Coordinates of C-alpha atoms in Angstrom, one line a residue:
X262 CA 0.0 0.0 0.0
X263 CA 1.1 3.6 -0.6
X264 CA 2.0 5.3 2.3
X265 CA 0.6 9.0 3.4
X266 CA 3.9 10.5 2.6
X267 CA 4.3 8.7 -0.8
X268 CA 0.6 10.1 -1.4
X269 CA 1.9 13.5 -1.2
X270 CA 4.9 12.9 -3.3
X271 CA 2.8 11.4 -5.9
X272 CA 0.3 14.0 -6.3
X273 CA -0.3 14.6 -10.0
X274 CA -1.9 17.8 -9.6
X275 CA 0.5 19.8 -7.3
X276 CA 1.3 22.9 -9.1
X277 CA 4.9 21.8 -9.4
X278 CA 4.0 18.5 -11.1
X279 CA 1.5 20.2 -13.4
X280 CA 4.4 22.6 -14.6
X281 CA 6.9 19.8 -15.0
X282 CA 5.2 16.3 -14.7
X283 CA 8.3 14.1 -15.7
X284 CA 9.4 13.4 -12.3
X285 CA 5.8 12.4 -10.9
X286 CA 5.6 10.1 -14.0
X287 CA 8.5 8.4 -13.1
X288 CA 7.7 8.1 -9.3
X289 CA 4.3 6.7 -10.4
X290 CA 5.8 4.0 -12.6
X291 CA 8.3 2.9 -10.1
X292 CA 6.4 3.1 -6.8
X293 CA 2.7 3.0 -7.5
X294 CA 1.9 2.0 -11.2
X295 CA -1.9 1.9 -10.3
X296 CA -2.3 4.7 -8.1
X297 CA -5.4 6.0 -6.3
X298 CA -5.6 9.7 -5.9
X299 CA -7.6 11.1 -3.3
X300 CA -7.2 14.5 -4.7
X301 CA -8.5 13.7 -8.1
X302 CA -10.7 10.8 -7.1
X303 CA -9.4 8.6 -9.8
X304 CA -6.9 5.8 -10.6
X305 CA -3.7 6.7 -12.5
X306 CA -2.1 3.9 -14.7
X307 CA 1.3 4.6 -15.7
X308 CA 3.3 1.8 -17.2
X309 CA 3.5 1.1 -21.0
X310 CA 2.2 -2.3 -20.9
X311 CA -0.7 -1.5 -18.5
X312 CA -1.9 1.5 -20.4
X313 CA -1.9 -0.3 -23.7
X314 CA -3.9 -3.1 -22.1
X315 CA -6.3 -0.9 -20.5
X316 CA -7.1 0.8 -23.7
X317 CA -8.2 -2.5 -25.0
X318 CA -10.0 -3.9 -21.8
X319 CA -13.8 -4.0 -22.5
X320 CA -14.2 -3.5 -18.8
X321 CA -13.0 0.1 -19.2
X322 CA -15.6 2.3 -21.4
X323 CA -15.3 5.3 -23.3
X324 CA -18.5 6.7 -22.2
X325 CA -17.4 9.5 -20.0
X326 CA -20.1 12.1 -20.5
X327 CA -20.8 12.3 -16.9
X328 CA -17.4 13.7 -16.2
X329 CA -18.4 17.0 -17.8
X330 CA -21.3 17.4 -15.6
X331 CA -19.0 16.7 -12.6
X332 CA -16.7 19.8 -14.0
X333 CA -19.5 22.2 -13.3
X334 CA -18.7 22.1 -9.5
X335 CA -22.4 22.1 -8.3
X336 CA -24.0 24.1 -11.2
X337 CA -27.1 23.1 -12.8
X338 CA -26.5 20.2 -15.5
X339 CA -29.2 22.2 -17.4
X340 CA -26.6 24.7 -18.4
X341 CA -25.0 22.2 -20.7
X342 CA -27.9 20.0 -22.0
X343 CA -27.3 20.7 -25.6
X344 CA -23.6 20.3 -25.2
X345 CA -24.4 16.9 -23.3
X346 CA -27.0 15.9 -25.9
X347 CA -24.4 16.4 -28.7
X348 CA -21.6 14.6 -26.7
X349 CA -23.5 11.6 -26.1
X350 CA -23.9 10.8 -29.8
X351 CA -20.2 10.9 -30.4
X352 CA -18.2 8.0 -31.4
X353 CA -15.6 8.6 -28.7
X354 CA -18.5 8.1 -26.1
X355 CA -19.4 4.5 -27.7
X356 CA -17.7 1.3 -27.2
X357 CA -17.8 -2.2 -29.4
X358 CA -20.3 -2.1 -32.5
X359 CA -21.6 1.2 -31.8
X360 CA -18.2 2.9 -31.7
X361 CA -17.3 1.0 -35.0
X362 CA -20.7 2.0 -36.8
X363 CA -20.1 5.6 -36.0
X364 CA -16.3 5.7 -36.7
X365 CA -17.0 4.0 -40.2
X366 CA -18.8 7.0 -41.2
X367 CA -15.7 9.3 -41.1
X368 CA -13.0 7.0 -42.0
X369 CA -13.1 7.6 -45.8
X370 CA -12.0 11.3 -45.0
X371 CA -9.0 10.0 -43.0
X372 CA -7.5 7.2 -45.0
X373 CA -3.7 7.7 -45.9
X374 CA -4.8 8.3 -49.5
X375 CA -7.4 11.1 -48.3
X376 CA -4.9 12.6 -46.0
X377 CA -2.1 12.8 -48.6
X378 CA -4.7 14.7 -51.0
X379 CA -5.1 17.4 -48.4
X380 CA -1.1 18.1 -48.4
X381 CA -1.5 21.0 -50.8
X382 CA -4.4 22.7 -48.8
X383 CA -2.3 22.3 -45.5
X384 CA 0.7 23.9 -47.2
X385 CA -1.2 26.6 -48.6
X386 CA -2.6 27.2 -45.1
X387 CA 0.8 27.3 -43.6
X388 CA 2.2 29.4 -46.1
X389 CA -0.6 31.9 -45.8
X390 CA -0.1 32.3 -42.0
X391 CA 3.6 32.8 -42.5
X392 CA 3.1 35.4 -45.2
X393 CA 1.3 37.5 -42.6
X394 CA 4.4 37.7 -40.1
X395 CA 7.4 36.9 -42.5
X396 CA 8.5 40.6 -42.7
X397 CA 8.1 41.1 -38.7
X398 CA 11.2 39.0 -37.8
X399 CA 9.3 38.1 -34.6
X400 CA 6.1 36.6 -33.4
X401 CA 4.2 34.5 -30.8
X402 CA 4.1 31.1 -32.6
X403 CA 1.1 30.0 -30.6
X404 CA -1.0 33.0 -31.5
X405 CA 0.2 33.4 -35.2
X406 CA 0.7 29.8 -36.5
X407 CA -0.4 27.1 -34.0
X408 CA -3.7 28.3 -32.7
X409 CA -4.9 29.0 -36.3
X410 CA -3.4 26.1 -38.3
X411 CA -5.8 23.4 -36.9
X412 CA -9.0 25.1 -37.2
X413 CA -8.2 26.5 -40.7
X414 CA -7.0 23.1 -41.9
X415 CA -10.3 21.3 -40.6
X416 CA -12.2 24.2 -42.3
X417 CA -10.4 23.7 -45.6
X418 CA -11.0 19.8 -45.6
X419 CA -14.5 20.3 -44.6
X420 CA -15.1 22.9 -47.4
X421 CA -16.1 25.5 -45.4
X422 CA -16.1 29.0 -47.1
X423 CA -13.2 31.1 -46.3
X424 CA -15.3 33.9 -44.7
X425 CA -16.5 31.4 -42.0
X426 CA -13.3 29.8 -41.1
X427 CA -12.2 31.9 -38.1
X428 CA -15.6 31.2 -36.5
X429 CA -14.6 27.8 -35.8
X430 CA -12.1 28.8 -33.3
X431 CA -14.6 30.5 -31.1
X432 CA -16.7 27.3 -31.4
X433 CA -14.0 24.8 -30.5
X434 CA -12.4 26.5 -27.5
X435 CA -15.2 26.6 -25.0
X436 CA -15.6 22.6 -25.4
X437 CA -11.9 22.2 -24.7
X438 CA -12.1 24.4 -21.6
X439 CA -15.0 22.7 -20.2
X440 CA -12.9 19.5 -20.5
X441 CA -10.4 20.6 -18.5
X442 CA -11.3 24.3 -16.8
X443 CA -8.2 26.6 -16.0
X444 CA -8.0 27.5 -12.5
X445 CA -10.5 30.2 -11.3
X446 CA -12.9 29.8 -14.2
X447 CA -16.2 30.9 -13.9
X448 CA -18.0 27.6 -14.4
X449 CA -21.4 29.1 -15.2
X450 CA -20.0 31.4 -17.8
X451 CA -17.9 28.6 -19.3
X452 CA -21.0 26.2 -19.3
X453 CA -23.1 28.9 -21.1
X454 CA -20.3 29.3 -23.8
X455 CA -20.0 25.7 -24.4
X456 CA -23.7 25.2 -24.7
X457 CA -24.1 28.4 -26.9
X458 CA -21.2 27.1 -29.0
X459 CA -22.6 23.7 -29.5
X460 CA -26.1 25.3 -30.5
X461 CA -24.2 27.6 -33.0
X462 CA -22.1 25.0 -34.6
X463 CA -25.1 22.7 -35.1
X464 CA -27.2 25.3 -36.8
X465 CA -24.2 26.1 -39.0
X466 CA -23.4 22.2 -39.8
X467 CA -27.2 21.5 -40.4
X468 CA -27.2 24.5 -43.0
X469 CA -23.8 23.3 -44.7
X470 CA -24.9 19.7 -44.6
X471 CA -28.2 20.7 -46.6
X472 CA -26.2 22.6 -49.2
X473 CA -23.8 19.8 -49.6
X474 CA -26.5 17.3 -50.0
X475 CA -27.5 19.1 -53.2
X476 CA -24.1 20.0 -54.5
X477 CA -21.6 17.3 -52.9
X478 CA -17.9 17.9 -53.2
X479 CA -14.8 15.7 -52.3
X480 CA -14.7 17.2 -48.9
X481 CA -14.8 15.1 -45.6
X482 CA -18.3 16.5 -44.8
X483 CA -19.7 15.3 -48.1
X484 CA -18.1 11.8 -47.6
X485 CA -19.8 11.7 -44.2
X486 CA -23.0 12.6 -45.8
X487 CA -22.6 10.1 -48.3
X488 CA -22.1 7.3 -45.8
X489 CA -24.9 8.7 -43.7
X490 CA -27.3 8.4 -46.7
X491 CA -27.0 4.7 -46.5
X492 CA -28.8 4.8 -43.3
X493 CA -25.6 4.1 -41.1
X494 CA -26.4 7.1 -38.7
X495 CA -29.1 9.4 -37.9
X496 CA -28.9 13.2 -38.9
X497 CA -28.2 14.2 -35.2
X498 CA -25.2 11.8 -35.1
X499 CA -23.9 13.2 -38.4
X500 CA -23.9 16.6 -37.0
X501 CA -22.6 15.3 -33.5
X502 CA -19.6 13.7 -35.1
X503 CA -18.7 16.2 -37.4
X504 CA -18.7 18.6 -34.4
X505 CA -16.4 16.2 -32.5
X506 CA -13.9 16.2 -35.5
X507 CA -13.9 19.9 -35.7
X508 CA -13.4 20.2 -32.0
X509 CA -11.1 17.4 -31.3
X510 CA -8.2 18.4 -33.4
X511 CA -8.1 22.1 -32.4
X512 CA -6.5 22.1 -29.1
X513 CA -4.4 19.1 -29.2
X514 CA -2.8 20.0 -32.7
X515 CA -2.4 23.6 -31.3
X516 CA -0.2 22.3 -28.5
X517 CA 1.5 19.7 -30.6
X518 CA 3.2 22.3 -33.1
X519 CA 3.8 24.4 -30.1
X520 CA 5.7 21.7 -28.3
X521 CA 7.7 20.4 -31.3
X522 CA 9.0 23.7 -32.1
X523 CA 10.0 24.3 -28.2
X524 CA 11.7 21.0 -28.2
X525 CA 13.6 21.5 -31.5
X526 CA 14.6 25.1 -30.5
X527 CA 15.9 24.1 -27.0
X528 CA 17.7 21.1 -28.6
X529 CA 20.0 22.8 -31.1
X530 CA 21.9 19.8 -32.0
X531 CA 18.7 17.8 -32.8
X532 CA 17.6 21.0 -34.7
X533 CA 20.7 21.1 -36.7
X534 CA 20.5 17.5 -37.4
X535 CA 17.0 17.9 -38.9
X536 CA 18.1 21.0 -41.0
X537 CA 20.5 18.9 -42.4
X538 CA 18.3 16.0 -43.4
X539 CA 14.8 17.1 -43.7
X540 CA 13.9 13.4 -44.3
X541 CA 14.1 13.0 -40.6
X542 CA 10.9 15.1 -40.1
X543 CA 8.5 12.2 -39.9
X544 CA 10.6 10.7 -37.2
X545 CA 11.0 13.8 -35.6
X546 CA 7.2 14.3 -35.0
X547 CA 6.9 10.7 -33.8
X548 CA 9.6 11.7 -30.9
X549 CA 7.8 14.9 -30.0
X550 CA 4.7 13.0 -29.7
X551 CA 6.5 10.6 -27.3
X552 CA 8.5 13.1 -25.5
X553 CA 5.9 15.8 -25.0
X554 CA 2.5 14.7 -25.9
X555 CA -0.2 17.5 -25.9
X556 CA -2.8 15.1 -24.4
X557 CA -1.1 13.4 -21.3
X558 CA -4.0 11.3 -20.2
X559 CA -7.0 9.6 -21.7
X560 CA -10.1 9.0 -19.4
X561 CA -12.0 5.7 -19.1
X562 CA -14.7 4.6 -16.8
X563 CA -14.8 1.1 -15.0
X564 CA -18.0 -0.7 -16.4
X565 CA -17.4 -3.4 -13.9
X566 CA -15.1 -4.1 -10.6
X567 CA -11.9 -5.9 -11.4
X568 CA -8.3 -6.2 -10.2
X569 CA -5.2 -4.5 -11.6
X570 CA -1.8 -5.5 -9.9
X571 CA -3.7 -6.2 -6.8
X572 CA -5.8 -2.9 -6.6
X573 CA -9.6 -3.2 -6.8
X574 CA -11.0 -0.8 -9.5
X575 CA -14.6 -0.6 -8.8
X576 CA -17.3 -0.2 -11.1
X577 CA -17.9 3.5 -12.0
X578 CA -14.4 4.4 -11.0
X579 CA -12.6 7.1 -13.1
X580 CA -9.3 5.6 -14.6
X581 CA -6.7 8.1 -15.9
X582 CA -4.6 6.3 -18.7
X583 CA -1.2 7.9 -18.6
X584 CA 0.1 8.0 -22.2
X585 CA 2.8 10.6 -21.4
X586 CA 4.2 8.5 -18.4
X587 CA 3.8 5.2 -20.7
X588 CA 5.9 6.9 -23.4
X589 CA 8.7 7.3 -20.9
X590 CA 8.7 3.8 -19.6
X591 CA 12.5 2.7 -19.8
X592 CA 11.4 -0.9 -20.2
X593 CA 10.1 0.2 -23.6
X594 CA 12.2 3.3 -24.6
X595 CA 15.9 3.3 -23.7
X596 CA 17.1 6.5 -22.2
X597 CA 13.4 7.7 -22.3
X598 CA 14.2 11.5 -20.8
X599 CA 16.4 12.1 -24.0
X600 CA 15.0 13.9 -26.8
X601 CA 16.3 12.0 -30.0
X602 CA 14.7 12.5 -33.6
X603 CA 16.5 9.6 -34.5
X604 CA 14.8 7.3 -32.0
X605 CA 14.1 3.7 -33.3
X606 CA 10.2 3.1 -33.3
X607 CA 10.3 0.0 -35.0
X608 CA 9.8 -2.2 -32.0
X609 CA 7.4 0.0 -29.9
X610 CA 5.2 2.9 -30.9
X611 CA 4.3 5.9 -28.6
X612 CA 0.7 5.7 -27.0
X613 CA 0.0 9.5 -27.6
X614 CA -2.7 8.8 -30.0
X615 CA -4.3 6.0 -27.9
X616 CA -4.4 2.5 -29.0
X617 CA -6.9 -0.1 -30.2
X618 CA -10.3 0.6 -31.5
X619 CA -10.2 4.2 -30.1
X620 CA -7.0 5.1 -31.8
X621 CA -7.4 8.7 -32.7
X622 CA -9.2 8.9 -36.1
X623 CA -7.3 12.4 -36.9
X624 CA -3.8 11.0 -36.2
X625 CA -2.7 10.9 -39.6
X626 CA -4.1 14.5 -40.2
X627 CA -2.4 15.8 -37.3
X628 CA 1.0 14.2 -38.3
X629 CA 0.8 15.8 -42.0
X630 CA -0.1 19.2 -40.4
X631 CA 2.9 18.8 -38.3
X632 CA 5.5 17.9 -40.7
X633 CA 4.4 20.5 -43.3
X634 CA 4.6 23.3 -40.6
X635 CA 8.0 22.2 -39.5
X636 CA 9.3 22.2 -43.1
X637 CA 7.9 25.7 -44.0
X638 CA 9.2 27.1 -40.9
X639 CA 12.7 25.8 -40.9
X640 CA 13.0 26.7 -44.6
X641 CA 11.4 30.2 -44.5
X642 CA 13.0 31.2 -41.2
X643 CA 16.4 29.8 -41.4
X644 CA 17.6 31.9 -38.2
X645 CA 14.4 30.6 -36.0
X646 CA 15.1 30.8 -32.5
X647 CA 13.3 31.5 -29.0
X648 CA 12.8 35.2 -28.3
X649 CA 15.6 36.0 -26.0
X650 CA 13.6 39.0 -24.2
X651 CA 10.1 37.3 -24.0
X652 CA 10.1 33.8 -22.1
X653 CA 7.5 31.2 -23.3
X654 CA 4.5 30.8 -21.0
X655 CA 3.7 27.1 -20.1
X656 CA 0.1 25.8 -19.7
X657 CA 0.3 24.3 -16.3
X658 CA -3.2 24.4 -14.8
X659 CA -4.5 21.3 -16.5
X660 CA -3.9 17.5 -16.5
X661 CA -5.5 17.1 -19.7
X662 CA -3.7 19.6 -22.1
X663 CA 0.1 20.2 -22.2
X664 CA 1.4 22.8 -24.2
X665 CA 2.2 26.5 -24.2
X666 CA 0.0 29.8 -23.8
X667 CA 2.7 31.7 -25.9
X668 CA 5.8 30.7 -27.5
X669 CA 7.6 33.9 -28.7
X670 CA 10.3 33.4 -31.4
X671 CA 12.6 35.6 -33.6
X672 CA 14.4 34.9 -36.9

């Protein structure tokens, strides 16, 4: 059993550990790999093999919708009734056949061939963002590039008119914040924002879907509409899962690009290695995903009581699957705390996009966005470096999202 002193040391939500969680990941793996946290009222699983097995364990369900109501901190769940209705129809909240049925609707838009077809659109988007700042010699990479790339790319592959694309950011952000509210958040106001964003995005999607049925294109939404026409899912399910794709890629891809550039710019020997051989860009992306994933944990709910390493996980318990901790398990990745863009991933893959049936649908798109953004940034800004006068600001109030509030750079 874990002693009281150990429980304090293993606190995953202390300010110190939220700012720099690497040590607590190590301590959890070594001392209590299936750890109960009284503070979070949840289990933390942190070893690679255990996390991988939990992802495919049918006793752990993806249906975690009730956690959003818990985040309201006592406020009425009625505040987010539209948000919750939408959430419960999404593939990420389903298991087994229901999950597979809904996932098949979106699969055609995210095959390797489909994603490769979006490369020119992604490159155009990155180039347009860099054109705005190229002459300045400095920028906040989060604000000017990372924060805009993901929603603009999703809007591009959904065939959304250019004039509407910035609106996608204002719809996606409240959903992400409700999942993991920053400290001191006015939860009533945040709940109202999330619910309103759900309503507005639903109305917008219904309008676009109606137009696309009359004049289909080769975009992802048209592909989903075509699949839905065969009776695979209802209109509400179509809207909810389109909403999921729009929202899910926003925060994580934003953080992933910022994390990537920070690691490259703070490891100059690795950066030079990449500049000398840009064919390493794919492997560099995999190493950043392993080393500093934007989403450190996935959450599952125990659908029945079971044992894991002698600990009793009860029906209804919340279980945090620690991908970030698993990605640094030394039994799987040698010298795991070393950032190495030439690391060999042939034997073991990182778990940053999940594992098994719930492996992230948009993982291929996120990889292509990141590869192209790195190529464009390094080619167009050969002197790119961190801004010596303006320190980066790290997100450090959330278990769920790891990235930067700001990342000032110069070139």
